[in-house]
Short mmCIF file of C-alpha atoms in Angstrom, two decimals:
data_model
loop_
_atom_site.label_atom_id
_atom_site.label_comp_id
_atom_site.label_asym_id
_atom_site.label_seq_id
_atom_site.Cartn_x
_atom_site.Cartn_y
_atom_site.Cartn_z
CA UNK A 9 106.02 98.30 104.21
CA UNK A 10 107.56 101.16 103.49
CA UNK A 11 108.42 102.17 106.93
CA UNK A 12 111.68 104.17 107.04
CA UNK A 13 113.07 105.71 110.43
CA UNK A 14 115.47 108.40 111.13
CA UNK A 15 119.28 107.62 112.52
CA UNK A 16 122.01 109.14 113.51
CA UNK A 17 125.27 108.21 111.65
CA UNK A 18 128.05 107.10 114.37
CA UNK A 19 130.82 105.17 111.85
CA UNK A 20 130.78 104.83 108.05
CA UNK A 21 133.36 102.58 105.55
CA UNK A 22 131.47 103.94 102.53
CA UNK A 23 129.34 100.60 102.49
CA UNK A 24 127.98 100.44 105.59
CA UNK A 25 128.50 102.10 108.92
CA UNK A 26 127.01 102.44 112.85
CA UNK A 27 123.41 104.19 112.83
CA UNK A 28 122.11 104.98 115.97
CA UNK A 29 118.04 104.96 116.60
CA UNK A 30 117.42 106.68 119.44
CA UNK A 31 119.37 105.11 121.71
CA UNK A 32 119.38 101.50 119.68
CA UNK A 33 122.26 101.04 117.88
CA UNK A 34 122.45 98.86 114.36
CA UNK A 35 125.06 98.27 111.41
CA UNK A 36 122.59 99.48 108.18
CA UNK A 37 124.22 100.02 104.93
CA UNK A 38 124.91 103.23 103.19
CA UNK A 39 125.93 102.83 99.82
CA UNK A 40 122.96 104.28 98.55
CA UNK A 41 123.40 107.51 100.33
CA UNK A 42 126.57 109.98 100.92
CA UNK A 43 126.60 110.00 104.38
CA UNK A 44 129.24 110.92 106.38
CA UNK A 45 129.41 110.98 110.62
CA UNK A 46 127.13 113.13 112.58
CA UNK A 47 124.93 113.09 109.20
CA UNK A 48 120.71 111.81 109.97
CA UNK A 49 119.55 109.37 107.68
CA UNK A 50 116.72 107.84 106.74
CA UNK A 51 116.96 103.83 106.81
CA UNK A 52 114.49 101.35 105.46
CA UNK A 53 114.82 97.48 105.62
CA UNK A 54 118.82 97.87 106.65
CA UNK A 55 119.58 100.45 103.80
CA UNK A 56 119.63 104.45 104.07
CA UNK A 57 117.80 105.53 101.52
CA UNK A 58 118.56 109.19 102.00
CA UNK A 59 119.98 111.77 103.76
CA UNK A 60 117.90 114.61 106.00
CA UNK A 61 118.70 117.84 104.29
CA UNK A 62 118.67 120.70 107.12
CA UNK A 63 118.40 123.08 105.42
CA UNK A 64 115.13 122.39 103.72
CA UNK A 65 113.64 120.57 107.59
CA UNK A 66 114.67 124.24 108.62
CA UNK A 67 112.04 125.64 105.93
CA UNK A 68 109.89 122.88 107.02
CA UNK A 69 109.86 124.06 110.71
CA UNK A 70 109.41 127.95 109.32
CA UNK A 71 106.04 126.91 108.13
CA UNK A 72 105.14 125.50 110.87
CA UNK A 73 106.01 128.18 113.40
CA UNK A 74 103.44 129.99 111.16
CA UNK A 75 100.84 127.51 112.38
CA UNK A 76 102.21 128.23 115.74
CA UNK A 77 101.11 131.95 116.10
CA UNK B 3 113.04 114.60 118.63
CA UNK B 4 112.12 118.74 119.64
CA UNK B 5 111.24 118.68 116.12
CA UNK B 6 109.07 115.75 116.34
CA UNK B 7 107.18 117.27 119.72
CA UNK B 8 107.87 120.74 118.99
CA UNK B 9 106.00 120.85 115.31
CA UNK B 10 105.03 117.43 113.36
CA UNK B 11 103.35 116.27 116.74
CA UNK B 12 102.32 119.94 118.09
CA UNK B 13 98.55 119.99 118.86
CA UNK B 14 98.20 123.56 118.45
CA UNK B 15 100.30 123.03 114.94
CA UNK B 16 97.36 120.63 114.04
CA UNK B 17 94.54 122.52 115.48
CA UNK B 18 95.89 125.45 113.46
CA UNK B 19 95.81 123.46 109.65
CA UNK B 20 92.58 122.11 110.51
CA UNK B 21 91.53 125.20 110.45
CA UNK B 22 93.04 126.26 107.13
CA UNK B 23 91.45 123.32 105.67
CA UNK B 24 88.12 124.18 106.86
CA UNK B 25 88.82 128.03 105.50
CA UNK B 26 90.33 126.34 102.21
CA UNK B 27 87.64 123.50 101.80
CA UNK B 28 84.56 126.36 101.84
CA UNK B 29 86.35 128.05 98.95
CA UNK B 30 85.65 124.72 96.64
CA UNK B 31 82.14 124.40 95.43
CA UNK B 32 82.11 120.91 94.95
CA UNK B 33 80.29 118.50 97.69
CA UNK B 34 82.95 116.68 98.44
CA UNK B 35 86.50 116.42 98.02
CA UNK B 36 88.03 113.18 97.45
CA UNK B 37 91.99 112.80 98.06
CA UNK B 38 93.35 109.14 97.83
CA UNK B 39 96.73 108.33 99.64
CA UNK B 40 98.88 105.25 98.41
CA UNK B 41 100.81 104.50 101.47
CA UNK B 42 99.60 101.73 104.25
CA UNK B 43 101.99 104.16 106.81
CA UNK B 44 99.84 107.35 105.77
CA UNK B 45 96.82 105.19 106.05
CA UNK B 46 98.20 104.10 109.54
CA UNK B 47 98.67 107.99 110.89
CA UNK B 48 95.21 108.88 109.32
CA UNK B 49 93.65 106.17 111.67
CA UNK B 50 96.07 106.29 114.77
CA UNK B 51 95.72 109.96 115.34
CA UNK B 52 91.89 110.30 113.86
CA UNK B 53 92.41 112.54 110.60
CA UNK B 54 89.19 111.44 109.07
CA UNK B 55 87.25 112.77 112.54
CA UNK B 56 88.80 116.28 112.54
CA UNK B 57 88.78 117.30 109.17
CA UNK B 58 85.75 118.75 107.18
CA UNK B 59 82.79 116.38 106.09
CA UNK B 60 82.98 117.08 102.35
CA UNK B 61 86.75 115.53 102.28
CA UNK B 62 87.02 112.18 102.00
CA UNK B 63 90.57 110.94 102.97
CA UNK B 64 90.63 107.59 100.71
CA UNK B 65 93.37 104.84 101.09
CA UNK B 66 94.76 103.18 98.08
CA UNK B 67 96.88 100.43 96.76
CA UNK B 68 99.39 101.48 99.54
CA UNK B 69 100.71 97.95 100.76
CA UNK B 70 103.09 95.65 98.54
CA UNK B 71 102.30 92.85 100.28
CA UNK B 72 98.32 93.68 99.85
CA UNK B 73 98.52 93.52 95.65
CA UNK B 74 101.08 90.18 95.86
CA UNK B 75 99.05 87.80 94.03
CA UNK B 76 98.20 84.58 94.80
CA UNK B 77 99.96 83.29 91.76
CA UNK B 78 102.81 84.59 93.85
CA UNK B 79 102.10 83.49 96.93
CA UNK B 80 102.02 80.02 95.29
CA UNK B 81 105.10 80.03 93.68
CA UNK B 82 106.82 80.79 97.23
CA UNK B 83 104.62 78.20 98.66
CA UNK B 84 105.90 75.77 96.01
CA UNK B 85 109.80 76.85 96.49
CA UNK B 86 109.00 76.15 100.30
CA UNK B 87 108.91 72.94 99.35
CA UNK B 88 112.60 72.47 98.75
CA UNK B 89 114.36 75.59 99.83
CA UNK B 90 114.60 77.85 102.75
CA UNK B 91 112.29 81.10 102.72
CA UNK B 92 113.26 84.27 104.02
CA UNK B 93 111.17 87.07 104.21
CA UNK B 94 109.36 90.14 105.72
CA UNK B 95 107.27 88.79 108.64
CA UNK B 96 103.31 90.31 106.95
CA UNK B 97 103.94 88.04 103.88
CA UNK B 98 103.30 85.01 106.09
CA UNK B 99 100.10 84.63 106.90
CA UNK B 100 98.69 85.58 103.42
CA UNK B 101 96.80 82.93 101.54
CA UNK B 102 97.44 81.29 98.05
CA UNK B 103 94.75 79.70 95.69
CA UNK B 104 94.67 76.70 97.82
CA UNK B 105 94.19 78.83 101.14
CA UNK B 106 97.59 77.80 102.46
CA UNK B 107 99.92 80.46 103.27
CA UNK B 108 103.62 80.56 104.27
CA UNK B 109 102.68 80.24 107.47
CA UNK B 110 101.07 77.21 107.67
CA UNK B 111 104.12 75.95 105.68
CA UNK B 112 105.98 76.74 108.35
CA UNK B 113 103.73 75.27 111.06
CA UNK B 114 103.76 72.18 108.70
CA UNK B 115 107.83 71.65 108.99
CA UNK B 116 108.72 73.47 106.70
CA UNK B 117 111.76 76.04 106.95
CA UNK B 118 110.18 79.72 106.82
CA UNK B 119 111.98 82.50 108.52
CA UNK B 120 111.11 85.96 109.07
CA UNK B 121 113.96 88.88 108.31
CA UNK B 122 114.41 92.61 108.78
CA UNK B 123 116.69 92.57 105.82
CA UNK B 124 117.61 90.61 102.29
CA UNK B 125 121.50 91.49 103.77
CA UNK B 126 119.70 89.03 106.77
CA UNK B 127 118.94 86.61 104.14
CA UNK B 128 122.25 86.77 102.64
CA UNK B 129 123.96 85.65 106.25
CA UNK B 130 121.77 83.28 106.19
CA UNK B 131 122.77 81.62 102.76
CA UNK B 132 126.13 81.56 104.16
CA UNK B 133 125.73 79.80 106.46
CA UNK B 134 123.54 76.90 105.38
CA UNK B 135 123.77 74.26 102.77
CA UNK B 136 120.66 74.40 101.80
CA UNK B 137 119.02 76.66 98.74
CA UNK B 138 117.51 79.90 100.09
CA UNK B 139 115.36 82.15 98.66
CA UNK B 140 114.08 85.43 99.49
CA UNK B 141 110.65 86.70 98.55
CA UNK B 142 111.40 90.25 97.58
CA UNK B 143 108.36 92.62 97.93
CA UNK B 144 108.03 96.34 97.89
CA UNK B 145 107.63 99.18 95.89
CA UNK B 146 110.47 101.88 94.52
CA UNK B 147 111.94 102.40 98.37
CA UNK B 148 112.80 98.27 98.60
CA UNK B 149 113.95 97.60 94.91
CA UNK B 150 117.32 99.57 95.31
CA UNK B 151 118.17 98.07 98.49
CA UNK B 152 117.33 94.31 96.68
CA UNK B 153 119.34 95.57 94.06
CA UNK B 154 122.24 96.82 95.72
CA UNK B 155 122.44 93.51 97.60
CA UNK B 156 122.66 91.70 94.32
CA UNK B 157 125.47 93.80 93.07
CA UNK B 158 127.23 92.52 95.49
CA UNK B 159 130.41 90.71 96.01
CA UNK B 160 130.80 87.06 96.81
CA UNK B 161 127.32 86.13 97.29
CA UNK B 162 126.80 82.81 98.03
CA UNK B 163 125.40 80.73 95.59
CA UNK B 164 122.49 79.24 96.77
CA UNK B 165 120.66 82.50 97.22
CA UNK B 166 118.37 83.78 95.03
CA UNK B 167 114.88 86.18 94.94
CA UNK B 168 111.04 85.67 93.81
CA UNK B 169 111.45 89.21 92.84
CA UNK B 170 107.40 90.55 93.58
CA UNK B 171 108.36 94.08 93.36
CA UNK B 172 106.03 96.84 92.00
CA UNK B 173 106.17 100.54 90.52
CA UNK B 174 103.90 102.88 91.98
CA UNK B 175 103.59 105.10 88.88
CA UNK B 176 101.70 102.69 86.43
CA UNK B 177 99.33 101.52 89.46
CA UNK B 178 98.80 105.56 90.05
CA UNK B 179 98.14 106.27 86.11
CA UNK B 180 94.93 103.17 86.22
CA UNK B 181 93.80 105.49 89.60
CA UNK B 182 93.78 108.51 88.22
CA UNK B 183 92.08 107.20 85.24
CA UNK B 184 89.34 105.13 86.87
CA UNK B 185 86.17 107.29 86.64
CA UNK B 186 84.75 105.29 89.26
CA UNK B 187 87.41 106.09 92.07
CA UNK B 188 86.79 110.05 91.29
CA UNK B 189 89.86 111.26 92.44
CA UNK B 190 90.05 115.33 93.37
CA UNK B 191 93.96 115.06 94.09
CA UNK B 192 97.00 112.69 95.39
CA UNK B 193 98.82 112.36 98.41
CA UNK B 194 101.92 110.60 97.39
CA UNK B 195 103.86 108.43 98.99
CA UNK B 196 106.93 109.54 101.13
CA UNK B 197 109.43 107.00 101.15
CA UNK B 198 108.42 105.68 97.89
CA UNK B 199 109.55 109.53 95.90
CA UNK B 200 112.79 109.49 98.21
CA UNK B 201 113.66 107.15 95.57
CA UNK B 202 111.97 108.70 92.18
CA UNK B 203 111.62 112.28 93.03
CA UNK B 204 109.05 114.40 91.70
CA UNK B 205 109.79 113.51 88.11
CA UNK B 206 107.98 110.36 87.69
CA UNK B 207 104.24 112.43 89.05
CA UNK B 208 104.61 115.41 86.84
CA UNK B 209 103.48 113.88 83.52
CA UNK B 210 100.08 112.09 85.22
CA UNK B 211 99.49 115.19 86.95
CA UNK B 212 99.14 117.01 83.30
CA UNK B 213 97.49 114.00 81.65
CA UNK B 214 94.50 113.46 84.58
CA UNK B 215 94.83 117.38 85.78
CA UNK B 216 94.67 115.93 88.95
CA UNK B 217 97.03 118.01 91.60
CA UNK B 218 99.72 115.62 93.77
CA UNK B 219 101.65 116.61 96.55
CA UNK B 220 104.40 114.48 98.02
CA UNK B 221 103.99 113.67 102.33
CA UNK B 222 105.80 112.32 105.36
CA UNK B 223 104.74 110.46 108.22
CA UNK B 224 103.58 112.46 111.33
CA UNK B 225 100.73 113.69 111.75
CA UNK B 226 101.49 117.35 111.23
CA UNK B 227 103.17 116.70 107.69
CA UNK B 228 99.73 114.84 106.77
CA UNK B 229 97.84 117.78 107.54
CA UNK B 230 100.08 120.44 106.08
CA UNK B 231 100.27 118.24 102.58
CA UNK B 232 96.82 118.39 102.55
CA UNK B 233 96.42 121.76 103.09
CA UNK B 234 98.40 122.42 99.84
CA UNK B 235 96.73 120.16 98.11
CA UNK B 236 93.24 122.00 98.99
CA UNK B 237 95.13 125.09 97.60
CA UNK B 238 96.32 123.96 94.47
CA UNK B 239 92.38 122.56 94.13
CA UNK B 240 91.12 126.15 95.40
CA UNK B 241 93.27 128.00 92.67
CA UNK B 242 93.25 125.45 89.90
CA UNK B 243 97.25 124.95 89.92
CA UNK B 244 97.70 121.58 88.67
CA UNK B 245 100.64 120.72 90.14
CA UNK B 246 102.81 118.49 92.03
CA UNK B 247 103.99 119.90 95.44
CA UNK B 248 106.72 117.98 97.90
CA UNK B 249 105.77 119.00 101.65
CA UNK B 250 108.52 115.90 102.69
CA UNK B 251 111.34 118.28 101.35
CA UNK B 252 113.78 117.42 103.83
CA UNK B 253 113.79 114.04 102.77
CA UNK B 254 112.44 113.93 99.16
CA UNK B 255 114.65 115.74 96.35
CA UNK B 256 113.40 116.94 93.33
CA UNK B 257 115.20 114.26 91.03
CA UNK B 258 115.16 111.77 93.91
CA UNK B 259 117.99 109.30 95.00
CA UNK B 260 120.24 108.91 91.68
CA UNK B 261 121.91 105.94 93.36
CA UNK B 262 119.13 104.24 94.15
CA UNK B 263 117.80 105.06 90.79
CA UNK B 264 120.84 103.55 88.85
CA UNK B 265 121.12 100.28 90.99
CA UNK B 266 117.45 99.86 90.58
CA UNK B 267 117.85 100.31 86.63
CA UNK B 268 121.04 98.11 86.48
CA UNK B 269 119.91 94.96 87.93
CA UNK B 270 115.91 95.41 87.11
CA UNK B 271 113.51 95.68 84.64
CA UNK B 272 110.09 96.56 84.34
CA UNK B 273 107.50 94.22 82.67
CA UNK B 274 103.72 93.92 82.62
CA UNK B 275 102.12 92.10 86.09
CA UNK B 276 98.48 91.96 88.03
CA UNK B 277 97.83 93.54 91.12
CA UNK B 278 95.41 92.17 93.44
CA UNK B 279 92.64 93.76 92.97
CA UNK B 280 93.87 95.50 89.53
CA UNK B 281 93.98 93.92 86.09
CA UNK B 282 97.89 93.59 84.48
CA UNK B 283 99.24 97.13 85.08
CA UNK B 284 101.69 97.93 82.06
CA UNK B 285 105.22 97.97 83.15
CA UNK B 286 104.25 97.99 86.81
CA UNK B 287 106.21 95.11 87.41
CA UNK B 288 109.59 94.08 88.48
CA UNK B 289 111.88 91.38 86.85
CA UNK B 290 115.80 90.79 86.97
CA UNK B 291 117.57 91.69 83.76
CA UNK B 292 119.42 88.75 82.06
CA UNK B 293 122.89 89.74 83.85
CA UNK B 294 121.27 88.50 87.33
CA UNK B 295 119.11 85.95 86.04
CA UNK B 296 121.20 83.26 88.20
CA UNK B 297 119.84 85.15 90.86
CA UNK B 298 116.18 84.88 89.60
CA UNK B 299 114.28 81.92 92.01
CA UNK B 300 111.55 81.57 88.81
CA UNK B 301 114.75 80.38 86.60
CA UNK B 302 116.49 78.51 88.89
CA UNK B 303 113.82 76.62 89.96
CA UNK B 304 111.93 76.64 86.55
CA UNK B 305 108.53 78.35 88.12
CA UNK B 306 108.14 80.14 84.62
CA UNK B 307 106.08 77.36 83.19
CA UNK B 308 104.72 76.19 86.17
CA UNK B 309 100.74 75.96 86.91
CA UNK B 310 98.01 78.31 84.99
CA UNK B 311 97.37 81.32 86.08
CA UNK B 312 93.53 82.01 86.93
CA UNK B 313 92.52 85.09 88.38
CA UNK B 314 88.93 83.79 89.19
CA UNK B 315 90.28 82.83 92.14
CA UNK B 316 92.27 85.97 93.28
CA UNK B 317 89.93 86.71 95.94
CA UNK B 318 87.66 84.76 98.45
CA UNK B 319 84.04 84.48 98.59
CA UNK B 320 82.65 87.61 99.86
CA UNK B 321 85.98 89.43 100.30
CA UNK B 322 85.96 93.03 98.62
CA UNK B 323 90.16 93.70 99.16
CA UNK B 324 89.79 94.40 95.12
CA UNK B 325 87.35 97.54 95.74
CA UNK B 326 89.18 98.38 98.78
CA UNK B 327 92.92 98.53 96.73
CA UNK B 328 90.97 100.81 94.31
CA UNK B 329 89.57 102.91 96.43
CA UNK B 330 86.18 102.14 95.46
CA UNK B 331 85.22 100.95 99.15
CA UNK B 332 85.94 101.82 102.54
CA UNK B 333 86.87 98.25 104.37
CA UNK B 334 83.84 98.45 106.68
CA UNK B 335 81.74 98.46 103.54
CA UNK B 336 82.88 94.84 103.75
CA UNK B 337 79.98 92.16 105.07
CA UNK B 338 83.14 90.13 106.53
CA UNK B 339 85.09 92.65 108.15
CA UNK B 340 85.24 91.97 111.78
CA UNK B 341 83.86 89.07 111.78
CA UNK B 342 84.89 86.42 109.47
CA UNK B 343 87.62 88.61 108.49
CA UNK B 344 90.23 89.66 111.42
CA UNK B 345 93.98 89.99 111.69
CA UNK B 346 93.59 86.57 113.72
CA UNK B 347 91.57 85.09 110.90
CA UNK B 348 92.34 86.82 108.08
CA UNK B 349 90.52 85.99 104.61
CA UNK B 350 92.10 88.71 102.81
CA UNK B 351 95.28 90.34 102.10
CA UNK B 352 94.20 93.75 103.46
CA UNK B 353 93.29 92.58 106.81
CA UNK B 354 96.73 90.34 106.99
CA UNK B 355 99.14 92.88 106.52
CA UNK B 356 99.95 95.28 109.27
CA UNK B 357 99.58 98.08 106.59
CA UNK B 358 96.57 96.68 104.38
CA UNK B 359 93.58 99.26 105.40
CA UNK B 360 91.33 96.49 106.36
CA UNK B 361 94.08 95.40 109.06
CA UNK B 362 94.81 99.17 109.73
CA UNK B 363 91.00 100.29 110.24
CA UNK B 364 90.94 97.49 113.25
CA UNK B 365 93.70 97.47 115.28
CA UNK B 366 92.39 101.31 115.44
CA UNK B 367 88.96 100.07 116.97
CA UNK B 368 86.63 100.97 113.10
CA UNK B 369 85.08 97.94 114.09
#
């Protein structure tokens, strides 16, 4: 139910913009986020809900090299 | 998608944290270590990639309340059966097939004639209203990550006016405080719910976590970010830090999404409602706040006083979704799992839902 997935943003008004899901394109709104082009968000039921931070998915991957060695 | 492959998805990546949790497990004397989740989709990557199987015996990976649709009553389910009756439903497609008192559900409305239709979206619903002269109303479930998005479509402009919402949406904070109190659930620590803290941040966790002293840590989706919360968790239960850790941090903030917050707060507000499966959880529950009350189905169509409300007859004969929801029994405990009970056939919610455990724990061959 509370199934979110990962887009790419293409176009944005402010309201609602272009994400693109791998390949599947749909208009999902964004007034709940600050998102601009080029930005990955995450989008539940036809709403981002947030942006990916990459900074912090950078940390993420640092621990897991660690479980890479 | 490297990152997906390349780490959340990496065998050797897994291989490696099952080890730690082995290493980390031996350091806790107790016989077994019982972590509940609250999230059907964490409950869905524990089955589909076989958690349970690889970790240590002594820890018990527990599902919870995880699934809105699961704890809609069947007071609610009636009152969208009854609005059936003269309006047009929309909603999201799992709500259909679950049964009211009378053991109808939306769906058989449907196959009766009646005008039930499944969206991805309330913005869906909204198009729909537009163009149709009939009333329609959308049954809004979900927890924290669907309220804002609900709320947010209310707020907005020109919205026709023969829409409106059963608004059957729930706060996963109250529902975790009854957990962490139940003595009979014995919980050793939380995983929390991803999607669910985008919204409300770490804040909301912090004070339970001191009440209960019962460690938390926040969790995506993949199977790699399942194992890596629980190896903090084991940690903070290794070294006594009572805590709540966030191993989603590239999607969950520490004060959460502010925006979402504040929409949620404008149009909403919380008031006492049952859970399947729970007694009334204190301000678990979500109702619109006079200023939207044109929007509010229960008004419009005077549900309010409508039928008594018997909870005797929350659950079928034989059915055990209550024990499951509290994490007091694993859905194969349950005589009519797999056989009277299937996602064909359901008799409970669990099983109907494509994120109720019961439902989860078959498609994933537990039976």
């Amino acid at each position: 139910m509370c199934i979110a997935i990962p887009g790419k943003v293409l176009s944005t008004d402010g309201i609602s913009g272009e994400v693109d899901f791998m390949g599947t394109r749909r208009k999902v709104r964004l007034d709940l986020v600050d998102a601009k082009v080029g930005d990955w968000v995450i989008v539940h039921v036809g709403s981002a809900i947030e942006v990916i931070d990459e900074k912090t998915a950078l940390e993420t991957i640092e621990i897991f090299e660690k479980y890479l060695l | 998608m490297n990152f997906q492959n390349n780490y959340l998805r990496n065998e050797k990546v897994a291989k490696n944290l099952c080890n730690r949790i082995a290493e980390i497990s031996k350091l806790i004397p107790s016989p077994k270590i019982r972590i509940m989740h609250v999230c059907g989709t964490h409950e869905d990557t524990v089955s589909k990639y076989g958690i349970r199987g690889i970790l240590p015996d002594k820890i018990e990976i527990i599902p919870g309340p995880g699934c809105p649709v699961c704890v809609t009553t069947m007071k609610e389910i009636d009152e969208a059966i009854l609005l059936a009756q003269k309006c047009v439903i929309t909603t999201f497609g799992d709500l259909l097939k679950v049964p009211g008192s009378d053991g109808r559900s939306l769906a058989s409305v449907k196959a009766e004639g009646g005008d039930v239709r499944i969206v991805y979206s309330i913005f869906d619903s909204i198009e729909i209203a537009k163009n149709c002269d009939r009333e329609v109303v959308h049954i809004a479930v979900g927890f924290e990550t669907s309220a804002p998005i609900t709320a947010s479509a209310l707020m907005g402009r020109e919205l026709p006016p023969n829409f409106s919402i059963l608004s059957c949406h729930r706060l996963v904070p109250p529902a975790l405080d009854v957990l962490m109190d139940d003595r009979e659930a014995k919980i050793d620590g939380l995983i929390d719910p991803g999607h669910v803290s985008t919204v409300i941040g770490l804040r909301p966790y912090e004070p339970l976590t001191k009440k209960y002293g019962i460690p938390q840590v926040i969790a995506g989706f993949e199977p790699n970010d399942l194992l890596l919360g629980i190896v903090m968790l084991l940690e903070m239960i290794a070294e006594g830090r009572i805590e709540v850790g966030n191993e989603y941090s590239r999607v969950v903030k520490y004060e959460g999404n502010l925006k979402a917050q504040k929409v949620m707060e404008e149009v909403f507000e919380p008031f006492d409602v049952a859970w399947r499966g729970f007694p009334v959880i204190s301000g678990s529950g979500l109702k619109l706040k006079e200023k939207f009350k044109k929007f509010d189905a229960r008004v419009r169509f005077d549900l309010t006083s409508k039928g008594k409300y018997d909870s005797s007859l929350e659950e079928a004969k034989g059915c055990i979704c209550g024990l499951v929801l509290r994490g007091r029994a694993y859905p194969d405990e349950c005589a009519l799992f797999g056989k009277k009970c299937t996602p064909e056939h359901p008799v409970g919610a669990c099983m109907v839902s494509s994120e109720g455990s019961c439902g989860i724990w078959y498609r994933y061959g537990k039976f």
